[in-house]
mmCIF file of C-alpha atoms in Angstrom:
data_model
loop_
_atom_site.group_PDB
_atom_site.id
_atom_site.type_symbol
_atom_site.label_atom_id
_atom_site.label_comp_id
_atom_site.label_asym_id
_atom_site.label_seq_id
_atom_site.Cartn_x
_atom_site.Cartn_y
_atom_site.Cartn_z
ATOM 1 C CA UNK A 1076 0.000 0.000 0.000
ATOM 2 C CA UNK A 1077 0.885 3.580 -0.776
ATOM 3 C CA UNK A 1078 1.409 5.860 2.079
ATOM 4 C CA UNK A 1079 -1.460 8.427 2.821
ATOM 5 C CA UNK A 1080 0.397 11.660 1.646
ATOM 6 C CA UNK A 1081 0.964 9.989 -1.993
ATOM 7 C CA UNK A 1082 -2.756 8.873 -2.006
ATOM 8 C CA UNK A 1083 -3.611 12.198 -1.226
ATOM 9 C CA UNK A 1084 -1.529 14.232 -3.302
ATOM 10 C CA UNK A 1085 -2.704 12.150 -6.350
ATOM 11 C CA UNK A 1086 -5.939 12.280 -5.300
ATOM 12 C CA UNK A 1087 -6.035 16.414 -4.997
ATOM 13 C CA UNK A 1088 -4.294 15.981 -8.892
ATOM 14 C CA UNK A 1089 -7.615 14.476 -10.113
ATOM 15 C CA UNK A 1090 -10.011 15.903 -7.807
ATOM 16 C CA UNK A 1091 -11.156 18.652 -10.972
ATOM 17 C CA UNK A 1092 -12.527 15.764 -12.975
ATOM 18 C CA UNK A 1093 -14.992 14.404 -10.581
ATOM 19 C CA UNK A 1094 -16.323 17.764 -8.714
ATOM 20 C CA UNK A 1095 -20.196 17.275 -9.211
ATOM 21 C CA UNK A 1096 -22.001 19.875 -11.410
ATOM 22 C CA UNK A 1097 -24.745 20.565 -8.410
ATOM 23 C CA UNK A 1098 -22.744 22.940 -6.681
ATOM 24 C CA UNK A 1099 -25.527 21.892 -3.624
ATOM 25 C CA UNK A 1100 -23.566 18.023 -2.472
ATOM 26 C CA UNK A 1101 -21.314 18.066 0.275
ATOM 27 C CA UNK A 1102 -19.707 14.512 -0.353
ATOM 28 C CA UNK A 1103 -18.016 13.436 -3.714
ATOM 29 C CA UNK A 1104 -15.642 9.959 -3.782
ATOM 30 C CA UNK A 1105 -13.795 8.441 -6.899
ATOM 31 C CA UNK A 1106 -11.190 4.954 -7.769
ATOM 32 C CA UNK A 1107 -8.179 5.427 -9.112
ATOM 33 C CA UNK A 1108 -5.281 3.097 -10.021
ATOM 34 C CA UNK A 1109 -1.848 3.268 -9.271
ATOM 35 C CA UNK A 1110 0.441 1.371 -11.739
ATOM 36 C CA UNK A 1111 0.718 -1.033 -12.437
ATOM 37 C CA UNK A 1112 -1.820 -2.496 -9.551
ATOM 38 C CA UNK A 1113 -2.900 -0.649 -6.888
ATOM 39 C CA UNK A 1114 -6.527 0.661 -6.920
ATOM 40 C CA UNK A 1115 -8.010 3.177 -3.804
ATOM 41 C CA UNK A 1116 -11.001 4.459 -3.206
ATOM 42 C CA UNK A 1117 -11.048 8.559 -1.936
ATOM 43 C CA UNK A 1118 -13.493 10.475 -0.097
ATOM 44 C CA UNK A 1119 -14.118 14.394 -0.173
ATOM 45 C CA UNK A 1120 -16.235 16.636 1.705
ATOM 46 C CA UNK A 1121 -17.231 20.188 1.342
ATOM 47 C CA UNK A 1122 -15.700 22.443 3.975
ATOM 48 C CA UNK A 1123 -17.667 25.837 4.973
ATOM 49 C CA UNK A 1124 -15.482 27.851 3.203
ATOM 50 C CA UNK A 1125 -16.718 25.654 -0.107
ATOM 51 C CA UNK A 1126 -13.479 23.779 -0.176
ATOM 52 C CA UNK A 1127 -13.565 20.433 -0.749
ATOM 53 C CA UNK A 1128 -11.162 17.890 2.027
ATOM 54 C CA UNK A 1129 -9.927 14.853 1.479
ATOM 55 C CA UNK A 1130 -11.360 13.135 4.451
ATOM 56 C CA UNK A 1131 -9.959 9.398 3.541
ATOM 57 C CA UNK A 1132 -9.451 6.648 1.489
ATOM 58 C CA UNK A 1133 -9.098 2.721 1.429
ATOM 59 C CA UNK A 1134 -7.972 0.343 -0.909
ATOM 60 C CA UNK A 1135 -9.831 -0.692 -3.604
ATOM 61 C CA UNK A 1136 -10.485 -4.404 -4.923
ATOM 62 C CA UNK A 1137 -9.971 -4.971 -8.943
#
């Protein structure tokens, strides 16, 4: 397994592409693969300020 500041930094690379078009949800998650094998699963939340947090992640089965 990757260590949490690489799955994080990747994740905050990618985050653009999957911020929901209803600017109303609080929660967004997305996969995404590390090569050549390693899949994890994110979670986001929207802060007050309208920021959204990584708030976790786990791995992900193929």
């Amino acid at each position: 397994m990757h260590p949490e500041s690489q799955i994080k930094l990747i994740a905050d690379t990618l985050l653009p592409g999957f911020i929901p078009k209803n600017a109303t949800e609080k929660e967004l998650s997305f996969h995404f693969t590390i090569p050549p094998n390693k899949s994890y699963k994110v979670w986001y939340e929207k802060n007050a300020k309208n920021e959204w947090v990584f708030t976790g992640f786990e791995p992900a089965e193929h």
